[in-house]
mmCIF file of C-alpha atoms in Angstrom:
data_model
loop_
_atom_site.group_PDB
_atom_site.id
_atom_site.type_symbol
_atom_site.label_atom_id
_atom_site.label_comp_id
_atom_site.label_asym_id
_atom_site.label_seq_id
_atom_site.Cartn_x
_atom_site.Cartn_y
_atom_site.Cartn_z
ATOM 1 C CA MET A 52 -15.846 3.562 1.220
ATOM 2 C CA GLY A 53 -16.749 3.954 -2.399
ATOM 3 C CA PHE A 54 -16.417 6.164 -5.425
ATOM 4 C CA ARG A 55 -17.385 9.675 -4.381
ATOM 5 C CA SER A 56 -15.197 12.127 -6.269
ATOM 6 C CA LYS A 57 -16.997 14.779 -8.320
ATOM 7 C CA ARG A 58 -13.861 15.988 -10.068
ATOM 8 C CA LYS A 59 -13.704 15.612 -13.841
ATOM 9 C CA VAL A 60 -9.936 15.087 -13.770
ATOM 10 C CA ILE A 61 -7.426 13.906 -11.200
ATOM 11 C CA PRO A 62 -5.293 16.991 -10.427
ATOM 12 C CA ALA A 63 -1.862 17.079 -12.029
ATOM 13 C CA LYS A 64 1.491 17.741 -10.414
ATOM 14 C CA THR A 65 4.237 19.571 -12.297
ATOM 15 C CA PRO A 66 7.478 17.762 -13.161
ATOM 16 C CA GLY A 67 9.177 19.566 -10.286
ATOM 17 C CA GLU A 68 6.441 18.541 -7.885
ATOM 18 C CA LEU A 69 6.737 14.919 -9.019
ATOM 19 C CA ASP A 70 10.468 15.078 -8.322
ATOM 20 C CA ALA A 71 9.711 16.432 -4.841
ATOM 21 C CA MET A 72 7.242 13.629 -4.240
ATOM 22 C CA GLN A 73 9.810 11.080 -5.379
ATOM 23 C CA ALA A 74 12.353 12.531 -2.945
ATOM 24 C CA ALA A 75 9.871 11.772 -0.153
ATOM 25 C CA GLY A 76 9.085 8.410 -1.698
ATOM 26 C CA GLU A 77 12.726 7.362 -1.842
ATOM 27 C CA ILE A 78 12.961 7.902 1.914
ATOM 28 C CA VAL A 79 9.940 5.637 2.352
ATOM 29 C CA GLY A 80 11.723 3.023 0.264
ATOM 30 C CA GLU A 81 14.810 3.277 2.469
ATOM 31 C CA ALA A 82 12.706 2.920 5.607
ATOM 32 C CA LEU A 83 10.955 -0.166 4.231
ATOM 33 C CA GLN A 84 14.267 -1.763 3.337
ATOM 34 C CA ALA A 85 15.696 -1.000 6.784
ATOM 35 C CA VAL A 86 12.661 -2.581 8.428
ATOM 36 C CA ARG A 87 12.866 -5.681 6.286
ATOM 37 C CA ALA A 88 16.577 -6.079 7.022
ATOM 38 C CA ALA A 89 15.860 -5.944 10.762
ATOM 39 C CA ALA A 90 12.782 -8.169 10.745
ATOM 40 C CA GLY A 91 13.282 -11.689 12.020
ATOM 41 C CA VAL A 92 12.250 -14.252 14.565
ATOM 42 C CA GLY A 93 12.037 -12.680 18.025
ATOM 43 C CA VAL A 94 11.805 -9.075 16.830
ATOM 44 C CA SER A 95 8.783 -7.019 17.901
ATOM 45 C CA THR A 96 6.839 -4.779 15.560
ATOM 46 C CA LEU A 97 7.566 -1.904 17.964
ATOM 47 C CA GLU A 98 11.277 -2.382 17.310
ATOM 48 C CA LEU A 99 10.597 -2.219 13.575
ATOM 49 C CA ASP A 100 8.645 0.995 14.079
ATOM 50 C CA ALA A 101 11.611 2.614 15.831
ATOM 51 C CA ILE A 102 13.905 1.646 12.946
ATOM 52 C CA ALA A 103 11.553 3.157 10.372
ATOM 53 C CA GLU A 104 11.151 6.373 12.327
ATOM 54 C CA GLN A 105 14.898 6.777 12.788
ATOM 55 C CA THR A 106 15.527 6.172 9.091
ATOM 56 C CA ILE A 107 12.939 8.761 8.088
ATOM 57 C CA ARG A 108 14.144 11.403 10.549
ATOM 58 C CA ASP A 109 17.797 10.831 9.651
ATOM 59 C CA ARG A 110 16.919 11.857 6.102
ATOM 60 C CA GLY A 111 15.299 15.075 7.313
ATOM 61 C CA ALA A 112 11.727 13.914 6.765
ATOM 62 C CA ILE A 113 8.770 13.434 9.090
ATOM 63 C CA PRO A 114 6.947 10.119 9.630
ATOM 64 C CA THR A 115 3.578 10.865 8.027
ATOM 65 C CA PHE A 116 1.687 8.175 9.904
ATOM 66 C CA LYS A 117 2.747 9.213 13.405
ATOM 67 C CA GLY A 118 -0.120 11.168 14.943
ATOM 68 C CA TYR A 119 -2.257 10.889 11.805
ATOM 69 C CA GLY A 120 -5.785 10.713 13.169
ATOM 70 C CA GLY A 121 -4.223 9.703 16.467
ATOM 71 C CA PHE A 122 -2.268 6.745 15.050
ATOM 72 C CA PRO A 123 0.670 6.086 17.404
ATOM 73 C CA GLY A 124 3.204 4.537 15.034
ATOM 74 C CA SER A 125 5.471 5.537 12.167
ATOM 75 C CA ILE A 126 4.508 2.364 10.312
ATOM 76 C CA CYS A 127 1.519 0.091 10.102
ATOM 77 C CA ALA A 128 2.744 -3.414 10.930
ATOM 78 C CA SER A 129 0.125 -5.983 9.951
ATOM 79 C CA VAL A 130 0.874 -9.650 10.619
ATOM 80 C CA ASN A 131 -0.886 -12.695 9.116
ATOM 81 C CA ASP A 132 -4.678 -12.121 9.318
ATOM 82 C CA VAL A 133 -4.246 -8.381 9.913
ATOM 83 C CA ILE A 134 -4.979 -6.703 6.599
ATOM 84 C CA VAL A 135 -3.922 -3.110 7.297
ATOM 85 C CA HIS A 136 -3.409 -0.526 10.054
ATOM 86 C CA GLY A 137 -1.774 -2.837 12.573
ATOM 87 C CA ILE A 138 -0.391 -0.791 15.474
ATOM 88 C CA PRO A 139 3.279 -1.529 16.249
ATOM 89 C CA ASN A 140 3.615 -2.956 19.746
ATOM 90 C CA LYS A 141 6.039 -4.847 21.964
ATOM 91 C CA GLU A 142 3.670 -7.812 22.355
ATOM 92 C CA THR A 143 3.656 -8.773 18.669
ATOM 93 C CA ILE A 144 6.861 -10.796 18.337
ATOM 94 C CA LEU A 145 7.632 -12.150 14.886
ATOM 95 C CA LYS A 146 7.962 -15.891 14.497
ATOM 96 C CA GLU A 147 8.946 -18.355 11.793
ATOM 97 C CA GLY A 148 6.380 -18.491 9.007
ATOM 98 C CA ASP A 149 4.727 -15.145 9.717
ATOM 99 C CA LEU A 150 3.629 -12.879 6.870
ATOM 100 C CA VAL A 151 4.324 -9.223 7.656
ATOM 101 C CA SER A 152 2.949 -6.171 5.849
ATOM 102 C CA ILE A 153 4.725 -2.873 6.485
ATOM 103 C CA ASP A 154 3.021 0.327 5.320
ATOM 104 C CA CYS A 155 5.039 3.520 5.663
ATOM 105 C CA GLY A 156 4.783 7.204 4.822
ATOM 106 C CA ALA A 157 7.224 10.105 4.888
ATOM 107 C CA THR A 158 6.694 13.827 4.450
ATOM 108 C CA LEU A 159 9.534 15.897 2.990
ATOM 109 C CA ASP A 160 9.229 19.593 2.133
ATOM 110 C CA GLY A 161 5.452 19.309 2.335
ATOM 111 C CA TRP A 162 5.120 16.327 -0.008
ATOM 112 C CA VAL A 163 4.098 12.807 0.989
ATOM 113 C CA GLY A 164 5.326 9.397 -0.114
ATOM 114 C CA ASP A 165 3.303 6.285 0.799
ATOM 115 C CA SER A 166 4.231 2.671 0.107
ATOM 116 C CA ALA A 167 3.783 -0.836 1.497
ATOM 117 C CA TRP A 168 5.216 -4.272 0.974
ATOM 118 C CA THR A 169 4.708 -7.678 2.509
ATOM 119 C CA PHE A 170 7.318 -10.335 3.259
ATOM 120 C CA GLY A 171 7.697 -13.622 5.080
ATOM 121 C CA ILE A 172 9.712 -14.444 8.172
ATOM 122 C CA GLY A 173 11.849 -17.468 7.423
ATOM 123 C CA THR A 174 10.062 -20.237 5.531
ATOM 124 C CA ILE A 175 6.408 -19.534 4.767
ATOM 125 C CA ALA A 176 3.673 -21.932 3.651
ATOM 126 C CA ASP A 177 3.211 -22.478 -0.072
ATOM 127 C CA ASP A 178 -0.253 -20.912 -0.183
ATOM 128 C CA VAL A 179 0.987 -17.881 1.755
ATOM 129 C CA ARG A 180 3.883 -17.455 -0.669
ATOM 130 C CA ALA A 181 1.471 -17.699 -3.586
ATOM 131 C CA LEU A 182 -0.780 -15.071 -1.992
ATOM 132 C CA ASN A 183 2.093 -12.666 -1.500
ATOM 133 C CA GLU A 184 3.645 -13.142 -4.929
ATOM 134 C CA ALA A 185 0.210 -12.729 -6.486
ATOM 135 C CA THR A 186 -0.507 -9.484 -4.634
ATOM 136 C CA GLU A 187 2.795 -7.970 -5.723
ATOM 137 C CA TRP A 188 2.126 -9.032 -9.312
ATOM 138 C CA VAL A 189 -1.380 -7.535 -9.187
ATOM 139 C CA LEU A 190 0.060 -4.182 -8.081
ATOM 140 C CA TYR A 191 2.435 -4.001 -11.031
ATOM 141 C CA GLU A 192 -0.154 -5.231 -13.514
ATOM 142 C CA GLY A 193 -2.783 -2.814 -12.209
ATOM 143 C CA MET A 194 -0.542 0.225 -12.340
ATOM 144 C CA LYS A 195 -0.130 -0.286 -16.094
ATOM 145 C CA ALA A 196 -3.541 1.398 -16.416
ATOM 146 C CA MET A 197 -2.187 4.548 -14.725
ATOM 147 C CA VAL A 198 -1.739 6.451 -17.985
ATOM 148 C CA PRO A 199 -3.080 9.759 -19.329
ATOM 149 C CA GLY A 200 -6.468 9.398 -20.985
ATOM 150 C CA ASN A 201 -7.698 6.555 -18.816
ATOM 151 C CA ARG A 202 -10.277 7.056 -16.112
ATOM 152 C CA LEU A 203 -9.988 6.307 -12.430
ATOM 153 C CA THR A 204 -11.904 3.053 -12.548
ATOM 154 C CA ASP A 205 -9.802 1.786 -15.437
ATOM 155 C CA VAL A 206 -7.157 1.272 -12.755
ATOM 156 C CA SER A 207 -9.734 -0.424 -10.515
ATOM 157 C CA HIS A 208 -10.760 -2.731 -13.348
ATOM 158 C CA ALA A 209 -7.138 -3.525 -14.198
ATOM 159 C CA LEU A 210 -6.514 -4.492 -10.572
ATOM 160 C CA GLU A 211 -9.571 -6.738 -10.536
ATOM 161 C CA MET A 212 -8.706 -8.434 -13.820
ATOM 162 C CA ALA A 213 -5.111 -8.913 -12.653
ATOM 163 C CA THR A 214 -6.387 -10.518 -9.447
ATOM 164 C CA ARG A 215 -8.452 -13.039 -11.395
ATOM 165 C CA ALA A 216 -5.519 -13.752 -13.705
ATOM 166 C CA ALA A 217 -3.252 -14.153 -10.673
ATOM 167 C CA GLU A 218 -5.493 -16.882 -9.299
ATOM 168 C CA LYS A 219 -4.614 -18.998 -12.318
ATOM 169 C CA LYS A 220 -1.019 -17.849 -12.603
ATOM 170 C CA PHE A 221 -0.204 -18.596 -8.943
ATOM 171 C CA ASN A 222 -2.779 -21.363 -8.403
ATOM 172 C CA VAL A 223 -4.409 -19.674 -5.419
ATOM 173 C CA HIS A 224 -7.880 -18.421 -4.481
ATOM 174 C CA LEU A 225 -7.837 -14.678 -3.756
ATOM 175 C CA GLY A 226 -10.327 -12.434 -2.004
ATOM 176 C CA ILE A 227 -10.321 -8.719 -2.828
ATOM 177 C CA VAL A 228 -10.820 -6.915 0.494
ATOM 178 C CA ASP A 229 -14.058 -4.960 0.340
ATOM 179 C CA GLY A 230 -14.158 -1.296 1.360
ATOM 180 C CA TYR A 231 -10.437 -0.516 1.293
ATOM 181 C CA GLY A 232 -8.344 0.778 -1.576
ATOM 182 C CA GLY A 233 -6.005 3.423 -2.893
ATOM 183 C CA HIS A 234 -6.255 7.184 -2.985
ATOM 184 C CA GLY A 235 -5.015 10.458 -4.311
ATOM 185 C CA ILE A 236 -1.890 11.797 -2.627
ATOM 186 C CA GLY A 237 0.229 14.954 -2.639
ATOM 187 C CA HIS A 238 0.531 17.486 0.172
ATOM 188 C CA GLU A 239 -1.791 15.222 2.172
ATOM 189 C CA MET A 240 -1.556 11.470 2.515
ATOM 190 C CA HIS A 241 -5.205 10.896 1.664
ATOM 191 C CA GLU A 242 -6.605 13.105 -1.066
ATOM 192 C CA GLU A 243 -9.412 12.572 -3.551
ATOM 193 C CA PRO A 244 -10.205 10.376 -5.320
ATOM 194 C CA TYR A 245 -10.741 7.029 -3.597
ATOM 195 C CA LEU A 246 -9.465 4.154 -5.765
ATOM 196 C CA ALA A 247 -11.344 0.875 -5.457
ATOM 197 C CA ASN A 248 -9.428 -2.345 -6.106
ATOM 198 C CA GLU A 249 -12.182 -3.717 -8.342
ATOM 199 C CA GLY A 250 -14.989 -2.459 -10.520
ATOM 200 C CA LYS A 251 -16.163 -1.576 -13.991
ATOM 201 C CA GLY A 252 -13.801 0.582 -16.046
ATOM 202 C CA GLY A 253 -14.472 3.849 -17.838
ATOM 203 C CA ARG A 254 -15.856 5.833 -14.912
ATOM 204 C CA GLY A 255 -14.658 8.561 -12.612
ATOM 205 C CA PRO A 256 -12.273 11.456 -13.167
ATOM 206 C CA MET A 257 -9.837 11.420 -16.048
ATOM 207 C CA ILE A 258 -6.191 10.585 -15.445
ATOM 208 C CA GLN A 259 -3.935 13.258 -16.931
ATOM 209 C CA GLU A 260 -0.188 13.659 -17.204
ATOM 210 C CA GLY A 261 1.023 14.352 -13.668
ATOM 211 C CA SER A 262 -1.940 12.730 -11.893
ATOM 212 C CA VAL A 263 -0.802 10.745 -8.851
ATOM 213 C CA LEU A 264 -2.465 7.853 -7.048
ATOM 214 C CA ALA A 265 -1.424 5.523 -4.261
ATOM 215 C CA ILE A 266 -2.301 2.118 -5.709
ATOM 216 C CA GLU A 267 -2.618 -0.639 -3.127
ATOM 217 C CA PRO A 268 -4.183 -4.055 -3.682
ATOM 218 C CA MET A 269 -5.136 -5.926 -0.498
ATOM 219 C CA LEU A 270 -5.836 -9.613 -1.052
ATOM 220 C CA THR A 271 -6.659 -12.553 1.205
ATOM 221 C CA LEU A 272 -6.683 -16.326 1.086
ATOM 222 C CA GLY A 273 -10.351 -16.302 2.068
ATOM 223 C CA SER A 274 -13.013 -13.747 2.853
ATOM 224 C CA VAL A 275 -13.439 -10.317 1.296
ATOM 225 C CA ASP A 276 -14.947 -9.030 4.550
ATOM 226 C CA SER A 277 -13.093 -7.512 7.467
ATOM 227 C CA ILE A 278 -13.478 -6.411 11.079
ATOM 228 C CA VAL A 279 -11.988 -3.379 12.831
ATOM 229 C CA LEU A 280 -10.714 -4.312 16.289
ATOM 230 C CA ALA A 281 -11.447 -2.467 19.527
ATOM 231 C CA ASP A 282 -8.361 -0.244 19.098
ATOM 232 C CA GLU A 283 -10.299 1.335 16.195
ATOM 233 C CA TRP A 284 -7.353 0.881 13.831
ATOM 234 C CA THR A 285 -6.442 -2.756 13.283
ATOM 235 C CA VAL A 286 -8.317 -4.333 10.361
ATOM 236 C CA VAL A 287 -8.466 -8.143 10.300
ATOM 237 C CA THR A 288 -10.116 -10.672 8.012
ATOM 238 C CA ASP A 289 -13.439 -11.878 9.381
ATOM 239 C CA ASP A 290 -12.506 -15.537 8.810
ATOM 240 C CA ASN A 291 -8.900 -15.356 10.095
ATOM 241 C CA SER A 292 -7.515 -15.957 6.610
ATOM 242 C CA TRP A 293 -4.115 -14.408 5.927
ATOM 243 C CA SER A 294 -3.690 -11.316 3.781
ATOM 244 C CA SER A 295 -1.112 -9.423 1.746
ATOM 245 C CA HIS A 296 -0.822 -5.708 0.956
ATOM 246 C CA TRP A 297 1.427 -4.028 -1.607
ATOM 247 C CA GLU A 298 1.447 -0.327 -2.472
ATOM 248 C CA HIS A 299 3.284 2.262 -4.529
ATOM 249 C CA THR A 300 2.695 5.947 -5.112
ATOM 250 C CA VAL A 301 2.430 6.214 -8.908
ATOM 251 C CA ALA A 302 2.320 9.145 -11.333
ATOM 252 C CA ALA A 303 0.834 9.031 -14.821
ATOM 253 C CA THR A 304 3.240 10.313 -17.471
ATOM 254 C CA ASN A 305 3.334 10.269 -21.248
ATOM 255 C CA ASP A 306 6.203 7.781 -20.915
ATOM 256 C CA GLY A 307 4.103 5.427 -18.792
ATOM 257 C CA PRO A 308 3.531 4.985 -15.064
ATOM 258 C CA ARG A 309 6.259 6.465 -12.845
ATOM 259 C CA ILE A 310 6.813 4.904 -9.428
ATOM 260 C CA LEU A 311 7.462 7.695 -6.932
ATOM 261 C CA THR A 312 8.310 5.327 -4.068
ATOM 262 C CA PRO A 313 11.183 3.308 -5.578
ATOM 263 C CA ARG A 314 13.197 0.886 -3.482
ATOM 264 C CA LYS A 315 16.799 1.141 -4.591
#
């Protein structure tokens, strides 16, 4: 994927629409927290999927991922060298030291929330902890560029510069996964524009008050290249290095970036 949008501006949502998106996003946050609370040694990713789906449906929302393009789960559960789009299954049993990324979406009243976080099971290796802390930090540093008047690739550039700064801050080598990134979001989970996680700033459509992007750095301890497995969903690093993925749905406002997928 790459920069393809021909729009001059990223479409804006009204304050009421942003509130509606946050209502969906708060449900995503609840589902992520429920999954993390249940995750532990001996638990399957299929069990985690059931917990997320129940949480979402109990709040009157619909799991956005389930059935999306034929995807069978309510979450993407990506463990260790799986970067994104891991299919929940009963065979993947969590063990001590695993690094687990959970990506989740919920649709409420026609609006979508999309968020991901990554966490360890028990005690994780020092380099894995550094990777994960760095990826989270990169997300929050990168979203600072999500302000009216900036352009799309100003966010991309901020993410790239944050990644390089994180290498020094957390004393870890980081690979920026090539070909995957963030996106516009609203009534649909994936809307224009595509947001790369690196690149030169000052290009692409203008960010205006009310513009919304899903911002999601994906970093590895090794290669920037990936492979899609035979299930046509699961994306793994091509060198088996471990990866981390953090994501928030973020709106640009005159008061600064507004996270629409808060975790209370």
